[in-house]
Structure formats: C-alpha cells, structure tokens
mmCIF file with all atom_site columns, C-alpha atoms in Angstrom:
data_model
loop_
_atom_site.group_PDB
_atom_site.id
_atom_site.type_symbol
_atom_site.label_atom_id
_atom_site.label_alt_id
_atom_site.label_comp_id
_atom_site.label_asym_id
_atom_site.label_entity_id
_atom_site.label_seq_id
_atom_site.pdbx_PDB_ins_code
_atom_site.Cartn_x
_atom_site.Cartn_y
_atom_site.Cartn_z
_atom_site.occupancy
_atom_site.B_iso_or_equiv
_atom_site.pdbx_formal_charge
_atom_site.auth_seq_id
_atom_site.auth_comp_id
_atom_site.auth_asym_id
_atom_site.auth_atom_id
_atom_site.pdbx_PDB_model_num
ATOM 1   C CA . UNK A 1 1   ? 103.465 209.388 130.826 1.00 91.00 ? 1   UNK A CA 1
ATOM 2   C CA . UNK A 1 2   ? 102.044 210.787 127.610 1.00 95.00 ? 2   UNK A CA 1
ATOM 3   C CA . UNK A 1 3   ? 104.486 211.498 124.795 1.00 96.00 ? 3   UNK A CA 1
ATOM 4   C CA . UNK A 1 4   ? 104.100 212.892 121.285 1.00 97.00 ? 4   UNK A CA 1
ATOM 5   C CA . UNK A 1 5   ? 107.067 211.972 119.078 1.00 98.00 ? 5   UNK A CA 1
ATOM 6   C CA . UNK A 1 6   ? 107.286 213.986 115.880 1.00 98.00 ? 6   UNK A CA 1
ATOM 7   C CA . UNK A 1 7   ? 109.227 213.299 112.697 1.00 98.00 ? 7   UNK A CA 1
ATOM 8   C CA . UNK A 1 8   ? 112.428 215.108 111.832 1.00 98.00 ? 8   UNK A CA 1
ATOM 9   C CA . UNK A 1 9   ? 113.079 218.396 110.099 1.00 98.00 ? 9   UNK A CA 1
ATOM 10  C CA . UNK A 1 10  ? 112.311 218.757 106.408 1.00 98.00 ? 10  UNK A CA 1
ATOM 11  C CA . UNK A 1 11  ? 113.564 221.014 103.641 1.00 98.00 ? 11  UNK A CA 1
ATOM 12  C CA . UNK A 1 12  ? 111.203 221.428 100.709 1.00 98.00 ? 12  UNK A CA 1
ATOM 13  C CA . UNK A 1 13  ? 111.060 223.456 97.515  1.00 98.00 ? 13  UNK A CA 1
ATOM 14  C CA . UNK A 1 14  ? 108.205 225.859 96.794  1.00 98.00 ? 14  UNK A CA 1
ATOM 15  C CA . UNK A 1 15  ? 105.222 224.032 95.328  1.00 97.00 ? 15  UNK A CA 1
ATOM 16  C CA . UNK A 1 16  ? 106.114 220.730 96.991  1.00 98.00 ? 16  UNK A CA 1
ATOM 17  C CA . UNK A 1 17  ? 104.223 218.914 99.743  1.00 98.00 ? 17  UNK A CA 1
ATOM 18  C CA . UNK A 1 18  ? 105.341 217.815 103.192 1.00 98.00 ? 18  UNK A CA 1
ATOM 19  C CA . UNK A 1 19  ? 103.997 215.109 105.488 1.00 98.00 ? 19  UNK A CA 1
ATOM 20  C CA . UNK A 1 20  ? 104.754 215.317 109.212 1.00 98.00 ? 20  UNK A CA 1
ATOM 21  C CA . UNK A 1 21  ? 104.079 212.456 111.590 1.00 98.00 ? 21  UNK A CA 1
ATOM 22  C CA . UNK A 1 22  ? 103.217 212.457 115.278 1.00 98.00 ? 22  UNK A CA 1
ATOM 23  C CA . UNK A 1 23  ? 103.383 209.198 117.236 1.00 98.00 ? 23  UNK A CA 1
ATOM 24  C CA . UNK A 1 24  ? 101.439 209.197 120.480 1.00 98.00 ? 24  UNK A CA 1
ATOM 25  C CA . UNK A 1 25  ? 102.155 206.976 123.464 1.00 97.00 ? 25  UNK A CA 1
ATOM 26  C CA . UNK A 1 26  ? 101.309 206.759 127.146 1.00 97.00 ? 26  UNK A CA 1
ATOM 27  C CA . UNK A 1 27  ? 97.610  207.485 126.751 1.00 96.00 ? 27  UNK A CA 1
ATOM 28  C CA . UNK A 1 28  ? 94.636  206.215 124.777 1.00 97.00 ? 28  UNK A CA 1
ATOM 29  C CA . UNK A 1 29  ? 95.246  207.613 121.287 1.00 97.00 ? 29  UNK A CA 1
ATOM 30  C CA . UNK A 1 30  ? 91.592  207.554 120.294 1.00 97.00 ? 30  UNK A CA 1
ATOM 31  C CA . UNK A 1 31  ? 90.329  209.286 123.445 1.00 97.00 ? 31  UNK A CA 1
ATOM 32  C CA . UNK A 1 32  ? 91.177  212.906 122.563 1.00 97.00 ? 32  UNK A CA 1
ATOM 33  C CA . UNK A 1 33  ? 91.210  215.148 119.511 1.00 97.00 ? 33  UNK A CA 1
ATOM 34  C CA . UNK A 1 34  ? 94.677  215.722 118.096 1.00 98.00 ? 34  UNK A CA 1
ATOM 35  C CA . UNK A 1 35  ? 95.510  219.266 117.021 1.00 98.00 ? 35  UNK A CA 1
ATOM 36  C CA . UNK A 1 36  ? 98.114  220.732 114.711 1.00 98.00 ? 36  UNK A CA 1
ATOM 37  C CA . UNK A 1 37  ? 99.612  224.158 115.441 1.00 98.00 ? 37  UNK A CA 1
ATOM 38  C CA . UNK A 1 38  ? 101.973 226.191 113.289 1.00 98.00 ? 38  UNK A CA 1
ATOM 39  C CA . UNK A 1 39  ? 104.590 228.653 114.514 1.00 98.00 ? 39  UNK A CA 1
ATOM 40  C CA . UNK A 1 40  ? 106.503 230.727 111.979 1.00 98.00 ? 40  UNK A CA 1
ATOM 41  C CA . UNK A 1 41  ? 109.986 231.948 112.995 1.00 96.00 ? 41  UNK A CA 1
ATOM 42  C CA . UNK A 1 42  ? 109.690 234.549 115.766 1.00 95.00 ? 42  UNK A CA 1
ATOM 43  C CA . UNK A 1 43  ? 105.903 234.511 115.527 1.00 97.00 ? 43  UNK A CA 1
ATOM 44  C CA . UNK A 1 44  ? 102.988 233.320 117.624 1.00 98.00 ? 44  UNK A CA 1
ATOM 45  C CA . UNK A 1 45  ? 100.965 230.126 117.624 1.00 98.00 ? 45  UNK A CA 1
ATOM 46  C CA . UNK A 1 46  ? 98.460  229.432 114.862 1.00 97.00 ? 46  UNK A CA 1
ATOM 47  C CA . UNK A 1 47  ? 95.872  226.696 115.179 1.00 97.00 ? 47  UNK A CA 1
ATOM 48  C CA . UNK A 1 48  ? 95.540  224.680 111.965 1.00 97.00 ? 48  UNK A CA 1
ATOM 49  C CA . UNK A 1 49  ? 92.822  222.213 112.901 1.00 97.00 ? 49  UNK A CA 1
ATOM 50  C CA . UNK A 1 50  ? 92.116  218.912 114.583 1.00 97.00 ? 50  UNK A CA 1
ATOM 51  C CA . UNK A 1 51  ? 91.508  215.274 113.795 1.00 98.00 ? 51  UNK A CA 1
ATOM 52  C CA . UNK A 1 52  ? 89.369  212.925 115.832 1.00 97.00 ? 52  UNK A CA 1
ATOM 53  C CA . UNK A 1 53  ? 91.641  209.848 116.004 1.00 98.00 ? 53  UNK A CA 1
ATOM 54  C CA . UNK A 1 54  ? 88.648  207.663 116.838 1.00 97.00 ? 54  UNK A CA 1
ATOM 55  C CA . UNK A 1 55  ? 86.567  208.442 113.747 1.00 97.00 ? 55  UNK A CA 1
ATOM 56  C CA . UNK A 1 56  ? 89.071  210.081 111.414 1.00 97.00 ? 56  UNK A CA 1
ATOM 57  C CA . UNK A 1 57  ? 86.904  213.189 111.113 1.00 98.00 ? 57  UNK A CA 1
ATOM 58  C CA . UNK A 1 58  ? 88.838  216.420 110.830 1.00 97.00 ? 58  UNK A CA 1
ATOM 59  C CA . UNK A 1 59  ? 88.240  220.150 111.033 1.00 96.00 ? 59  UNK A CA 1
ATOM 60  C CA . UNK A 1 60  ? 90.546  222.662 109.367 1.00 96.00 ? 60  UNK A CA 1
ATOM 61  C CA . UNK A 1 61  ? 90.776  226.381 109.923 1.00 95.00 ? 61  UNK A CA 1
ATOM 62  C CA . UNK A 1 62  ? 89.738  228.279 106.804 1.00 93.00 ? 62  UNK A CA 1
ATOM 63  C CA . UNK A 1 63  ? 93.249  229.593 106.160 1.00 93.00 ? 63  UNK A CA 1
ATOM 64  C CA . UNK A 1 64  ? 94.522  226.065 105.423 1.00 93.00 ? 64  UNK A CA 1
ATOM 65  C CA . UNK A 1 65  ? 91.429  224.452 103.913 1.00 90.00 ? 65  UNK A CA 1
ATOM 66  C CA . UNK A 1 66  ? 92.110  222.830 100.576 1.00 94.00 ? 66  UNK A CA 1
ATOM 67  C CA . UNK A 1 67  ? 95.831  222.668 101.258 1.00 97.00 ? 67  UNK A CA 1
ATOM 68  C CA . UNK A 1 68  ? 96.113  220.548 104.410 1.00 98.00 ? 68  UNK A CA 1
ATOM 69  C CA . UNK A 1 69  ? 95.043  216.999 105.185 1.00 98.00 ? 69  UNK A CA 1
ATOM 70  C CA . UNK A 1 70  ? 95.066  215.262 108.543 1.00 98.00 ? 70  UNK A CA 1
ATOM 71  C CA . UNK A 1 71  ? 95.101  211.482 108.719 1.00 98.00 ? 71  UNK A CA 1
ATOM 72  C CA . UNK A 1 72  ? 95.800  208.875 111.338 1.00 98.00 ? 72  UNK A CA 1
ATOM 73  C CA . UNK A 1 73  ? 96.722  205.200 111.683 1.00 98.00 ? 73  UNK A CA 1
ATOM 74  C CA . UNK A 1 74  ? 95.251  203.868 114.899 1.00 98.00 ? 74  UNK A CA 1
ATOM 75  C CA . UNK A 1 75  ? 97.206  200.593 114.624 1.00 97.00 ? 75  UNK A CA 1
ATOM 76  C CA . UNK A 1 76  ? 100.429 202.507 115.272 1.00 98.00 ? 76  UNK A CA 1
ATOM 77  C CA . UNK A 1 77  ? 98.898  205.442 117.219 1.00 98.00 ? 77  UNK A CA 1
ATOM 78  C CA . UNK A 1 78  ? 100.274 207.925 114.720 1.00 98.00 ? 78  UNK A CA 1
ATOM 79  C CA . UNK A 1 79  ? 98.748  211.048 113.219 1.00 98.00 ? 79  UNK A CA 1
ATOM 80  C CA . UNK A 1 80  ? 99.898  212.790 110.069 1.00 98.00 ? 80  UNK A CA 1
ATOM 81  C CA . UNK A 1 81  ? 99.693  216.329 108.725 1.00 98.00 ? 81  UNK A CA 1
ATOM 82  C CA . UNK A 1 82  ? 100.219 216.841 105.001 1.00 98.00 ? 82  UNK A CA 1
ATOM 83  C CA . UNK A 1 83  ? 100.553 220.381 103.660 1.00 98.00 ? 83  UNK A CA 1
ATOM 84  C CA . UNK A 1 84  ? 100.658 220.927 99.905  1.00 98.00 ? 84  UNK A CA 1
ATOM 85  C CA . UNK A 1 85  ? 101.614 223.761 97.547  1.00 97.00 ? 85  UNK A CA 1
ATOM 86  C CA . UNK A 1 86  ? 104.251 225.009 99.961  1.00 98.00 ? 86  UNK A CA 1
ATOM 87  C CA . UNK A 1 87  ? 105.405 228.630 99.806  1.00 97.00 ? 87  UNK A CA 1
ATOM 88  C CA . UNK A 1 88  ? 108.243 230.415 101.574 1.00 98.00 ? 88  UNK A CA 1
ATOM 89  C CA . UNK A 1 89  ? 105.670 231.637 104.118 1.00 97.00 ? 89  UNK A CA 1
ATOM 90  C CA . UNK A 1 90  ? 105.113 228.029 105.214 1.00 97.00 ? 90  UNK A CA 1
ATOM 91  C CA . UNK A 1 91  ? 108.558 227.877 106.799 1.00 98.00 ? 91  UNK A CA 1
ATOM 92  C CA . UNK A 1 92  ? 107.652 227.114 110.395 1.00 98.00 ? 92  UNK A CA 1
ATOM 93  C CA . UNK A 1 93  ? 107.666 224.666 113.254 1.00 98.00 ? 93  UNK A CA 1
ATOM 94  C CA . UNK A 1 94  ? 104.610 222.407 113.215 1.00 98.00 ? 94  UNK A CA 1
ATOM 95  C CA . UNK A 1 95  ? 103.412 220.982 116.529 1.00 98.00 ? 95  UNK A CA 1
ATOM 96  C CA . UNK A 1 96  ? 100.975 218.216 117.302 1.00 98.00 ? 96  UNK A CA 1
ATOM 97  C CA . UNK A 1 97  ? 99.090  218.395 120.589 1.00 98.00 ? 97  UNK A CA 1
ATOM 98  C CA . UNK A 1 98  ? 96.426  216.313 122.293 1.00 97.00 ? 98  UNK A CA 1
ATOM 99  C CA . UNK A 1 99  ? 95.070  215.302 125.677 1.00 93.00 ? 99  UNK A CA 1
ATOM 100 C CA . UNK A 1 100 ? 92.151  215.976 128.006 1.00 90.00 ? 100 UNK A CA 1
ATOM 101 C CA . UNK A 1 101 ? 90.734  219.468 127.771 1.00 85.00 ? 101 UNK A CA 1
ATOM 102 C CA . UNK A 1 102 ? 92.603  219.939 124.464 1.00 87.00 ? 102 UNK A CA 1
ATOM 103 C CA . UNK A 1 103 ? 96.350  220.420 123.948 1.00 94.00 ? 103 UNK A CA 1
ATOM 104 C CA . UNK A 1 104 ? 97.584  219.053 127.241 1.00 94.00 ? 104 UNK A CA 1
ATOM 105 C CA . UNK A 1 105 ? 100.367 217.008 125.632 1.00 95.00 ? 105 UNK A CA 1
ATOM 106 C CA . UNK A 1 106 ? 102.645 218.543 122.986 1.00 97.00 ? 106 UNK A CA 1
ATOM 107 C CA . UNK A 1 107 ? 105.249 217.203 120.620 1.00 98.00 ? 107 UNK A CA 1
ATOM 108 C CA . UNK A 1 108 ? 108.595 218.961 120.383 1.00 98.00 ? 108 UNK A CA 1
ATOM 109 C CA . UNK A 1 109 ? 107.762 220.247 116.934 1.00 98.00 ? 109 UNK A CA 1
ATOM 110 C CA . UNK A 1 110 ? 108.927 219.598 113.380 1.00 98.00 ? 110 UNK A CA 1
ATOM 111 C CA . UNK A 1 111 ? 110.734 222.308 111.473 1.00 98.00 ? 111 UNK A CA 1
ATOM 112 C CA . UNK A 1 112 ? 109.707 222.605 107.851 1.00 98.00 ? 112 UNK A CA 1
ATOM 113 C CA . UNK A 1 113 ? 111.907 224.927 105.828 1.00 98.00 ? 113 UNK A CA 1
ATOM 114 C CA . UNK A 1 114 ? 110.816 225.975 102.361 1.00 98.00 ? 114 UNK A CA 1
ATOM 115 C CA . UNK A 1 115 ? 113.783 226.973 100.261 1.00 97.00 ? 115 UNK A CA 1
ATOM 116 C CA . UNK A 1 116 ? 114.626 227.134 96.586  1.00 95.00 ? 116 UNK A CA 1
ATOM 117 C CA . UNK B 2 1   ? 86.791  233.913 113.522 1.00 85.00 ? 1   UNK B CA 1
ATOM 118 C CA . UNK B 2 2   ? 87.033  234.850 117.173 1.00 94.00 ? 2   UNK B CA 1
ATOM 119 C CA . UNK B 2 3   ? 89.876  237.300 117.757 1.00 97.00 ? 3   UNK B CA 1
ATOM 120 C CA . UNK B 2 4   ? 91.887  237.006 120.953 1.00 98.00 ? 4   UNK B CA 1
ATOM 121 C CA . UNK B 2 5   ? 93.650  240.211 122.003 1.00 98.00 ? 5   UNK B CA 1
ATOM 122 C CA . UNK B 2 6   ? 96.365  240.042 124.629 1.00 98.00 ? 6   UNK B CA 1
ATOM 123 C CA . UNK B 2 7   ? 97.950  242.909 126.500 1.00 97.00 ? 7   UNK B CA 1
ATOM 124 C CA . UNK B 2 8   ? 100.557 243.973 127.105 1.00 97.00 ? 8   UNK B CA 1
ATOM 125 C CA . UNK B 2 9   ? 102.746 242.628 124.318 1.00 98.00 ? 9   UNK B CA 1
ATOM 126 C CA . UNK B 2 10  ? 105.804 242.882 126.567 1.00 98.00 ? 10  UNK B CA 1
ATOM 127 C CA . UNK B 2 11  ? 105.844 242.818 130.365 1.00 98.00 ? 11  UNK B CA 1
ATOM 128 C CA . UNK B 2 12  ? 109.051 243.656 132.269 1.00 98.00 ? 12  UNK B CA 1
ATOM 129 C CA . UNK B 2 13  ? 108.743 242.447 135.857 1.00 97.00 ? 13  UNK B CA 1
ATOM 130 C CA . UNK B 2 14  ? 110.942 242.588 138.936 1.00 97.00 ? 14  UNK B CA 1
ATOM 131 C CA . UNK B 2 15  ? 111.723 239.218 140.491 1.00 97.00 ? 15  UNK B CA 1
ATOM 132 C CA . UNK B 2 16  ? 109.336 238.476 143.344 1.00 97.00 ? 16  UNK B CA 1
ATOM 133 C CA . UNK B 2 17  ? 106.760 240.952 142.101 1.00 97.00 ? 17  UNK B CA 1
ATOM 134 C CA . UNK B 2 18  ? 103.348 240.048 140.633 1.00 97.00 ? 18  UNK B CA 1
ATOM 135 C CA . UNK B 2 19  ? 102.512 240.052 136.936 1.00 98.00 ? 19  UNK B CA 1
ATOM 136 C CA . UNK B 2 20  ? 99.175  240.188 135.187 1.00 98.00 ? 20  UNK B CA 1
ATOM 137 C CA . UNK B 2 21  ? 98.296  239.472 131.552 1.00 98.00 ? 21  UNK B CA 1
ATOM 138 C CA . UNK B 2 22  ? 94.974  240.375 129.966 1.00 98.00 ? 22  UNK B CA 1
ATOM 139 C CA . UNK B 2 23  ? 93.183  238.459 127.217 1.00 98.00 ? 23  UNK B CA 1
ATOM 140 C CA . UNK B 2 24  ? 90.005  239.714 125.581 1.00 98.00 ? 24  UNK B CA 1
ATOM 141 C CA . UNK B 2 25  ? 87.895  237.797 123.076 1.00 97.00 ? 25  UNK B CA 1
ATOM 142 C CA . UNK B 2 26  ? 85.719  239.284 120.338 1.00 97.00 ? 26  UNK B CA 1
ATOM 143 C CA . UNK B 2 27  ? 82.845  236.993 121.337 1.00 96.00 ? 27  UNK B CA 1
ATOM 144 C CA . UNK B 2 28  ? 81.674  235.347 124.533 1.00 95.00 ? 28  UNK B CA 1
ATOM 145 C CA . UNK B 2 29  ? 83.554  232.119 125.194 1.00 95.00 ? 29  UNK B CA 1
ATOM 146 C CA . UNK B 2 30  ? 80.689  230.443 127.040 1.00 94.00 ? 30  UNK B CA 1
ATOM 147 C CA . UNK B 2 31  ? 79.911  227.233 125.166 1.00 92.00 ? 31  UNK B CA 1
ATOM 148 C CA . UNK B 2 32  ? 76.477  225.611 124.835 1.00 93.00 ? 32  UNK B CA 1
ATOM 149 C CA . UNK B 2 33  ? 77.411  223.226 127.645 1.00 93.00 ? 33  UNK B CA 1
ATOM 150 C CA . UNK B 2 34  ? 77.848  226.186 129.995 1.00 94.00 ? 34  UNK B CA 1
ATOM 151 C CA . UNK B 2 35  ? 81.621  225.806 130.205 1.00 95.00 ? 35  UNK B CA 1
ATOM 152 C CA . UNK B 2 36  ? 84.131  228.443 129.126 1.00 96.00 ? 36  UNK B CA 1
ATOM 153 C CA . UNK B 2 37  ? 86.996  227.054 127.087 1.00 95.00 ? 37  UNK B CA 1
ATOM 154 C CA . UNK B 2 38  ? 89.804  229.502 127.763 1.00 97.00 ? 38  UNK B CA 1
ATOM 155 C CA . UNK B 2 39  ? 93.324  228.174 128.310 1.00 98.00 ? 39  UNK B CA 1
ATOM 156 C CA . UNK B 2 40  ? 96.725  229.688 129.013 1.00 98.00 ? 40  UNK B CA 1
ATOM 157 C CA . UNK B 2 41  ? 100.009 228.369 127.670 1.00 98.00 ? 41  UNK B CA 1
ATOM 158 C CA . UNK B 2 42  ? 103.611 229.125 128.551 1.00 98.00 ? 42  UNK B CA 1
ATOM 159 C CA . UNK B 2 43  ? 106.344 228.848 125.916 1.00 98.00 ? 43  UNK B CA 1
ATOM 160 C CA . UNK B 2 44  ? 109.879 229.060 127.248 1.00 97.00 ? 44  UNK B CA 1
ATOM 161 C CA . UNK B 2 45  ? 112.685 229.798 124.774 1.00 94.00 ? 45  UNK B CA 1
ATOM 162 C CA . UNK B 2 46  ? 113.305 226.907 122.402 1.00 94.00 ? 46  UNK B CA 1
ATOM 163 C CA . UNK B 2 47  ? 110.539 224.795 123.921 1.00 97.00 ? 47  UNK B CA 1
ATOM 164 C CA . UNK B 2 48  ? 107.084 223.681 122.817 1.00 98.00 ? 48  UNK B CA 1
ATOM 165 C CA . UNK B 2 49  ? 104.144 225.334 124.555 1.00 98.00 ? 49  UNK B CA 1
ATOM 166 C CA . UNK B 2 50  ? 103.017 224.005 127.920 1.00 98.00 ? 50  UNK B CA 1
ATOM 167 C CA . UNK B 2 51  ? 99.450  224.332 129.098 1.00 98.00 ? 51  UNK B CA 1
ATOM 168 C CA . UNK B 2 52  ? 99.151  226.014 132.494 1.00 98.00 ? 52  UNK B CA 1
ATOM 169 C CA . UNK B 2 53  ? 95.449  226.724 132.873 1.00 98.00 ? 53  UNK B CA 1
ATOM 170 C CA . UNK B 2 54  ? 92.298  225.345 131.232 1.00 97.00 ? 54  UNK B CA 1
ATOM 171 C CA . UNK B 2 55  ? 88.626  226.280 131.500 1.00 97.00 ? 55  UNK B CA 1
ATOM 172 C CA . UNK B 2 56  ? 89.611  229.748 132.754 1.00 97.00 ? 56  UNK B CA 1
ATOM 173 C CA . UNK B 2 57  ? 90.950  228.813 136.171 1.00 98.00 ? 57  UNK B CA 1
ATOM 174 C CA . UNK B 2 58  ? 91.805  225.103 136.420 1.00 97.00 ? 58  UNK B CA 1
ATOM 175 C CA . UNK B 2 59  ? 95.522  224.634 136.954 1.00 97.00 ? 59  UNK B CA 1
ATOM 176 C CA . UNK B 2 60  ? 97.233  221.731 135.176 1.00 96.00 ? 60  UNK B CA 1
ATOM 177 C CA . UNK B 2 61  ? 99.106  219.108 137.152 1.00 94.00 ? 61  UNK B CA 1
ATOM 178 C CA . UNK B 2 62  ? 102.571 220.257 138.178 1.00 95.00 ? 62  UNK B CA 1
ATOM 179 C CA . UNK B 2 63  ? 101.890 223.940 137.577 1.00 97.00 ? 63  UNK B CA 1
ATOM 180 C CA . UNK B 2 64  ? 103.039 226.074 140.528 1.00 97.00 ? 64  UNK B CA 1
ATOM 181 C CA . UNK B 2 65  ? 100.219 227.648 142.492 1.00 96.00 ? 65  UNK B CA 1
ATOM 182 C CA . UNK B 2 66  ? 101.673 231.118 141.883 1.00 98.00 ? 66  UNK B CA 1
ATOM 183 C CA . UNK B 2 67  ? 99.914  230.895 138.498 1.00 98.00 ? 67  UNK B CA 1
ATOM 184 C CA . UNK B 2 68  ? 96.193  231.611 138.519 1.00 98.00 ? 68  UNK B CA 1
ATOM 185 C CA . UNK B 2 69  ? 93.542  232.304 135.906 1.00 98.00 ? 69  UNK B CA 1
ATOM 186 C CA . UNK B 2 70  ? 90.328  234.246 136.209 1.00 98.00 ? 70  UNK B CA 1
ATOM 187 C CA . UNK B 2 71  ? 87.655  235.950 134.164 1.00 98.00 ? 71  UNK B CA 1
ATOM 188 C CA . UNK B 2 72  ? 84.398  235.314 132.375 1.00 96.00 ? 72  UNK B CA 1
ATOM 189 C CA . UNK B 2 73  ? 82.560  236.006 129.141 1.00 94.00 ? 73  UNK B CA 1
ATOM 190 C CA . UNK B 2 74  ? 85.073  237.938 127.055 1.00 97.00 ? 74  UNK B CA 1
ATOM 191 C CA . UNK B 2 75  ? 87.634  239.164 129.604 1.00 98.00 ? 75  UNK B CA 1
ATOM 192 C CA . UNK B 2 76  ? 90.272  236.939 131.132 1.00 98.00 ? 76  UNK B CA 1
ATOM 193 C CA . UNK B 2 77  ? 93.453  237.336 133.177 1.00 98.00 ? 77  UNK B CA 1
ATOM 194 C CA . UNK B 2 78  ? 96.519  235.269 133.954 1.00 98.00 ? 78  UNK B CA 1
ATOM 195 C CA . UNK B 2 79  ? 98.301  236.262 137.151 1.00 98.00 ? 79  UNK B CA 1
ATOM 196 C CA . UNK B 2 80  ? 101.715 235.244 138.392 1.00 98.00 ? 80  UNK B CA 1
ATOM 197 C CA . UNK B 2 81  ? 101.798 235.840 142.113 1.00 95.00 ? 81  UNK B CA 1
ATOM 198 C CA . UNK B 2 82  ? 105.555 236.301 142.531 1.00 95.00 ? 82  UNK B CA 1
ATOM 199 C CA . UNK B 2 83  ? 107.585 236.098 139.339 1.00 97.00 ? 83  UNK B CA 1
ATOM 200 C CA . UNK B 2 84  ? 110.580 233.767 139.366 1.00 97.00 ? 84  UNK B CA 1
ATOM 201 C CA . UNK B 2 85  ? 113.430 233.632 136.865 1.00 96.00 ? 85  UNK B CA 1
ATOM 202 C CA . UNK B 2 86  ? 112.043 230.433 135.329 1.00 96.00 ? 86  UNK B CA 1
ATOM 203 C CA . UNK B 2 87  ? 108.826 232.278 134.420 1.00 97.00 ? 87  UNK B CA 1
ATOM 204 C CA . UNK B 2 88  ? 110.598 234.180 131.622 1.00 97.00 ? 88  UNK B CA 1
ATOM 205 C CA . UNK B 2 89  ? 108.587 233.048 128.608 1.00 98.00 ? 89  UNK B CA 1
ATOM 206 C CA . UNK B 2 90  ? 105.892 234.011 126.156 1.00 98.00 ? 90  UNK B CA 1
ATOM 207 C CA . UNK B 2 91  ? 102.360 233.436 127.414 1.00 98.00 ? 91  UNK B CA 1
ATOM 208 C CA . UNK B 2 92  ? 99.426  232.752 125.107 1.00 98.00 ? 92  UNK B CA 1
ATOM 209 C CA . UNK B 2 93  ? 95.736  232.587 125.785 1.00 98.00 ? 93  UNK B CA 1
ATOM 210 C CA . UNK B 2 94  ? 93.625  230.305 123.602 1.00 98.00 ? 94  UNK B CA 1
ATOM 211 C CA . UNK B 2 95  ? 89.909  229.942 123.169 1.00 97.00 ? 95  UNK B CA 1
ATOM 212 C CA . UNK B 2 96  ? 88.436  226.525 122.403 1.00 93.00 ? 96  UNK B CA 1
ATOM 213 C CA . UNK B 2 97  ? 84.804  227.508 121.955 1.00 89.00 ? 97  UNK B CA 1
ATOM 214 C CA . UNK B 2 98  ? 84.578  228.803 118.351 1.00 84.00 ? 98  UNK B CA 1
ATOM 215 C CA . UNK B 2 99  ? 86.559  226.487 117.713 1.00 85.00 ? 99  UNK B CA 1
ATOM 216 C CA . UNK B 2 100 ? 90.189  227.466 118.467 1.00 95.00 ? 100 UNK B CA 1
ATOM 217 C CA . UNK B 2 101 ? 92.201  230.688 118.321 1.00 97.00 ? 101 UNK B CA 1
ATOM 218 C CA . UNK B 2 102 ? 95.359  231.829 120.063 1.00 98.00 ? 102 UNK B CA 1
ATOM 219 C CA . UNK B 2 103 ? 96.113  235.301 121.317 1.00 98.00 ? 103 UNK B CA 1
ATOM 220 C CA . UNK B 2 104 ? 99.155  237.098 119.984 1.00 98.00 ? 104 UNK B CA 1
ATOM 221 C CA . UNK B 2 105 ? 101.287 236.396 123.053 1.00 98.00 ? 105 UNK B CA 1
ATOM 222 C CA . UNK B 2 106 ? 102.811 238.349 125.937 1.00 98.00 ? 106 UNK B CA 1
ATOM 223 C CA . UNK B 2 107 ? 106.537 238.248 126.537 1.00 98.00 ? 107 UNK B CA 1
ATOM 224 C CA . UNK B 2 108 ? 107.413 238.256 130.251 1.00 98.00 ? 108 UNK B CA 1
ATOM 225 C CA . UNK B 2 109 ? 110.948 239.387 130.994 1.00 97.00 ? 109 UNK B CA 1
ATOM 226 C CA . UNK B 2 110 ? 112.905 240.337 134.077 1.00 95.00 ? 110 UNK B CA 1
ATOM 227 C CA . UNK B 2 111 ? 113.690 244.015 134.628 1.00 93.00 ? 111 UNK B CA 1
#
C-alpha cells in the first residue's frame, strides 16, 4: 500500500527558509511525478509544482518560481520541498502527492508556521 | 493560467438526497493526447485530500459508486447520488492539462 510520510511541523521566522521532506513507500518512487500542494489556514488547495523523481526535472507554478526548489534522493525514495524568503502569508499546510493519473497518494501534510 | 470556477460555494443537502457540483474551466481541458485531465478530490475535516475521480469520470479504487463524474471540454459535474453523513467535506475539481489548477472548493453540508 502506497504511503507518503512527511516531516514534522516547523516554526520559522520571516525571511527564513524551510525544507519539508516526503518519504514514499509501497510503490515505485520513480514511476510518477510528485506534486507539492499548499493550503493556507481555512483556504483552498494551491498547486505549487511537480518533480519528476526519475530525472530530477521540476516544474514550478509562476507564483513560487525563484523561491521554491524541489529535489529528491532516489536512494531513500524521498522528495524535498524548500521554500525561501518566508513571509507570514506562507503559513500553511504543505502536502506531497503522487501516483498514477497524478495525486492519487497524499501525505498527511506538514504545517509550516511563520511567526516573529 | 487556467481558472477553475466551482459552484456553488456551499451546498446544504438532505441526507439521502442527490447533490451536484459544477466546475467550469477557462480553457478546454482536452490534452494533445485526446484525454481530458479533470479530477475531483474530497477533503474531510482535518484530513488530506482524497482523489475520487480522474479523467472526468473514472472512479478511484474504493470510492463508493454513488459518486460519479461527467462533462467535457470546459464544463464538468460531480454528482453524489444519495448523500450520506460521511460525505460532509469540501470538494475540489482540478485540471491537469495546463498544467495544474484547483477550483476554489464546494462545501457540502447536511441540512
């Protein structure tokens, strides 16, 4: 059974960076794109981009370009999302999702709180 | 960017009655391969999203058959045949053609 295990909650100061991890298991990690989705408190889902775990190629939505970096380590079937220059508006739950047909398997989310 | 517009924003439903959610895209979602990449997700309170439907009408494994998706081009619909208490959630459509955008969500609640 596919699982996406995400790292724990983070509290960061404005201007700092955060790196969230997502460990995949139960399926072939390199077979499907892995997406990152942001959800601010009480708000809807916002697609941030994807990484191709096989090649390492990534695609970011324009809103986050220049501020977000997706990476992966195939040896430990783990993907990472690093977001820099954090502002209060970045307080959100960040989800990773993958699987056939896109976003079939989801992690439980990582809360990132930006606070001074 | 392709804009996905869902309606209604809130949908009060009586248990056992049907429910229907609309999703309209600002561009056709037919991809160059001929497929239409429109999915529906359910997010129950405090939970991550769960995909229910992909490619307009294909139901994911384990999804009750009271959920169905339909539509084409720019207009799509999610229908719940007979709403049950466990269906209380926010439902999102998502297009994966240009490349990915979510709708704003529809909150389904029991009257």
